Tab-separated table of C-alpha atoms in Angstrom:
chain	number	residue	atom	x	y	z
A	1	MET	CA	2.078	-2.431	19.089
A	2	SER	CA	5.211	-3.555	20.933
A	3	GLU	CA	8.718	-3.940	19.490
A	4	GLU	CA	8.313	-7.466	18.108
A	5	SER	CA	4.636	-8.278	17.982
A	6	ILE	CA	2.037	-9.719	15.676
A	7	VAL	CA	-1.699	-9.022	15.559
A	8	GLN	CA	-4.127	-11.319	13.755
A	9	ILE	CA	-6.661	-9.758	11.368
A	10	ALA	CA	-9.948	-11.550	10.804
A	11	SER	CA	-12.374	-9.090	9.187
A	12	ARG	CA	-12.657	-6.262	6.667
A	13	ALA	CA	-13.026	-3.698	9.477
A	14	GLU	CA	-9.896	-5.030	11.210
A	15	PHE	CA	-8.005	-4.854	7.902
A	16	HIS	CA	-9.044	-1.227	7.402
A	17	ASP	CA	-8.069	-0.428	11.010
A	18	ALA	CA	-4.717	-2.123	10.440
A	19	VAL	CA	-4.061	0.051	7.360
A	20	ARG	CA	-4.733	3.130	9.495
A	21	ALA	CA	-2.525	1.773	12.302
A	22	ALA	CA	0.364	1.067	9.919
A	23	LEU	CA	0.129	4.577	8.476
A	24	ALA	CA	-0.004	6.034	11.989
A	25	ARG	CA	3.139	4.061	12.862
A	26	ALA	CA	4.867	5.416	9.745
A	27	GLU	CA	3.939	8.931	10.789
A	28	ALA	CA	4.925	8.472	14.453
A	29	THR	CA	8.340	7.068	13.523
A	30	LYS	CA	8.862	9.628	10.761
A	31	SER	CA	9.451	6.810	8.277
A	32	ARG	CA	10.394	8.052	4.845
A	33	GLU	CA	9.082	5.084	2.875
A	34	ILE	CA	5.772	3.289	2.544
A	35	VAL	CA	5.128	0.520	0.029
A	36	MET	CA	1.691	-0.909	-0.702
A	37	SER	CA	1.076	-3.895	-2.911
A	38	ASP	CA	-2.228	-5.406	-4.075
A	39	ARG	CA	-3.927	-6.747	-7.181
A	40	THR	CA	-6.209	-3.711	-7.569
A	41	PHE	CA	-6.507	-1.882	-4.199
A	42	THR	CA	-10.312	-1.909	-4.545
A	43	ASP	CA	-10.881	-3.114	-0.966
A	44	TRP	CA	-8.330	-0.836	0.656
A	45	PRO	CA	-9.530	2.252	2.571
A	46	LEU	CA	-7.444	4.604	0.423
A	47	ASP	CA	-10.411	6.925	-0.176
A	48	ASP	CA	-11.012	7.304	3.567
A	49	PRO	CA	-10.443	10.922	4.694
A	50	GLU	CA	-8.414	9.695	7.684
A	51	VAL	CA	-6.073	7.737	5.391
A	52	ILE	CA	-5.715	10.695	2.987
A	53	ALA	CA	-4.910	12.977	5.949
A	54	ALA	CA	-2.297	10.534	7.289
A	55	LEU	CA	-0.639	10.282	3.881
A	56	SER	CA	-0.690	14.070	3.493
A	57	ARG	CA	0.923	14.678	6.867
A	58	ARG	CA	3.949	12.603	5.958
A	59	ALA	CA	4.247	13.555	2.282
A	60	ASP	CA	7.173	15.817	1.536
A	61	ALA	CA	10.118	15.923	-0.846
A	62	ARG	CA	12.078	13.441	1.285
A	63	SER	CA	9.350	10.798	1.467
A	64	ALA	CA	8.636	7.927	-0.896
A	65	PHE	CA	5.320	6.205	-1.411
A	66	THR	CA	5.150	3.256	-3.799
A	67	LEU	CA	2.103	1.336	-4.992
A	68	ILE	CA	2.475	-1.955	-6.832
A	69	ALA	CA	-0.588	-3.439	-8.512
A	70	HIS	CA	-1.581	-5.772	-11.267
A	71	SER	CA	-4.003	-3.117	-12.510
A	72	PHE	CA	-4.856	0.407	-11.361
A	73	ASP	CA	-8.137	0.607	-13.338
A	74	GLU	CA	-10.448	-0.146	-10.396
A	75	LEU	CA	-8.466	2.133	-8.094
A	76	ALA	CA	-8.997	4.996	-10.539
A	77	ARG	CA	-12.743	4.311	-10.682
A	78	ARG	CA	-13.482	3.547	-7.029
A	79	GLN	CA	-11.117	5.772	-5.051
A	80	PRO	CA	-11.408	9.320	-6.488
A	81	ARG	CA	-10.157	11.133	-3.357
A	82	PHE	CA	-7.002	9.059	-3.369
A	83	VAL	CA	-6.492	9.644	-7.110
A	84	ALA	CA	-6.832	13.415	-6.567
A	85	TRP	CA	-4.402	13.237	-3.628
A	86	ARG	CA	-1.944	11.291	-5.768
A	87	GLN	CA	-2.091	13.939	-8.490
A	88	GLN	CA	-1.163	16.574	-5.925
A	89	TRP	CA	1.714	14.504	-4.550
A	90	SER	CA	2.848	12.816	-7.784
A	91	HIS	CA	6.468	13.831	-7.096
A	92	VAL	CA	6.611	11.397	-4.133
A	93	VAL	CA	4.185	8.678	-5.335
A	94	ARG	CA	5.361	5.921	-7.652
A	95	CYS	CA	2.943	3.457	-9.219
A	96	ARG	CA	4.402	0.253	-10.594
A	97	SER	CA	3.121	-2.874	-12.296
A	98	ASP	CA	4.545	-6.061	-13.756
A	99	PRO	CA	2.490	-7.056	-16.805
A	100	GLU	CA	4.118	-10.483	-16.878
A	101	LEU	CA	2.761	-11.501	-13.455
A	102	ALA	CA	-0.709	-12.921	-12.943
A	103	ALA	CA	-2.949	-10.962	-10.552
A	104	GLU	CA	-2.767	-13.667	-7.875
A	105	GLN	CA	1.035	-13.354	-7.795
A	106	ILE	CA	0.806	-9.812	-6.395
A	107	PRO	CA	0.790	-9.952	-2.579
A	108	SER	CA	-1.553	-7.757	-0.549
A	109	LEU	CA	0.674	-5.932	1.882
A	110	LEU	CA	1.616	-2.577	3.319
A	111	LEU	CA	5.251	-2.251	4.332
A	112	VAL	CA	6.895	0.472	6.361
A	113	PRO	CA	10.486	-0.792	6.112
A	114	GLY	CA	12.072	-1.515	9.451
A	115	GLN	CA	8.830	-0.748	11.313
A	116	ILE	CA	5.694	-2.696	10.438
A	117	VAL	CA	4.125	-4.892	7.795
A	118	LEU	CA	0.462	-5.580	7.143
A	119	ARG	CA	-0.123	-8.758	5.165
A	120	LEU	CA	-3.513	-9.852	3.894
A	121	LEU	CA	-3.157	-13.607	3.455
A	122	ASP	CA	-6.772	-14.501	2.591
A	123	ARG	CA	-8.364	-11.741	0.519
A	124	SER	CA	-11.864	-13.216	0.470
A	125	HIS	CA	-12.124	-13.484	4.285
A	126	TYR	CA	-9.792	-10.596	5.183
A	127	ARG	CA	-7.454	-12.799	7.181
A	128	GLY	CA	-3.973	-11.474	7.749
A	129	THR	CA	-1.395	-10.122	10.150
A	130	LEU	CA	-0.005	-6.813	11.325
A	131	SER	CA	3.540	-7.480	12.438
A	132	SER	CA	6.661	-5.739	13.665
A	133	ARG	CA	8.679	-8.976	13.831
A	134	ALA	CA	12.059	-8.742	12.111
A	135	ALA	CA	11.507	-11.982	10.163
A	136	ASP	CA	8.186	-10.726	8.742
A	137	LEU	CA	9.702	-7.352	7.841
A	138	SER	CA	12.633	-9.030	6.108
A	139	GLU	CA	10.478	-11.509	4.183
A	140	SER	CA	8.092	-8.783	3.032
A	141	GLY	CA	10.960	-6.481	2.091
A	142	GLU	CA	12.455	-9.199	-0.085
A	143	ALA	CA	9.107	-9.835	-1.794
A	144	ILE	CA	8.709	-6.118	-2.510
A	145	ASP	CA	12.282	-5.830	-3.805
A	146	ALA	CA	11.663	-8.702	-6.227
A	147	LEU	CA	8.455	-7.058	-7.465
A	148	LEU	CA	10.137	-3.671	-7.892
A	149	GLN	CA	13.024	-5.138	-9.870
A	150	ARG	CA	10.635	-6.623	-12.423
A	151	SER	CA	8.067	-3.834	-12.481
A	152	GLU	CA	7.650	-0.782	-14.661
A	153	GLU	CA	5.996	2.596	-14.254
A	154	ALA	CA	2.209	2.430	-14.442
A	155	PHE	CA	-0.902	4.540	-13.788
A	156	PRO	CA	0.237	7.912	-15.143
A	157	VAL	CA	-0.915	11.007	-13.276
A	158	THR	CA	-2.335	12.485	-16.457
A	159	THR	CA	-3.410	10.854	-19.677
A	160	LEU	CA	-2.301	12.545	-22.845
A	161	GLY	CA	-4.625	12.229	-25.767
A	162	LEU	CA	-5.096	13.606	-29.221
């Protein structure tokens, strides 16, 4: 992907490839931050061994990985490899939620600040964009900042019970 480019996404396979490409870009540029946002992350390839490996290669004490969701229940049920990975790297992974927002108000995007943004604009048909354009990065960064300001910690690594 060139300096300021945009790629159209038109299928589930292209969306999954775009997630992998965005993570590869984060790794190649040694980006310290990745933010993912979605209603539930059920259709994301987070359980894919290639995605887990990419996240592991860039996870260290200086990195930050943030997930923002309406609910993490389906993620916990459908993506066990990712959940296990998150437990191992809980010191760099933050999970946030805003209980006051409706599910449809949570954008589906993956942001590597200053590098690349993947936006899923039509969830049912997997239509979206993978962009490195400054305007798209800025707009997505502002949307994420607004979500983070209103959100609270969610999806604890362990559940304490009696």
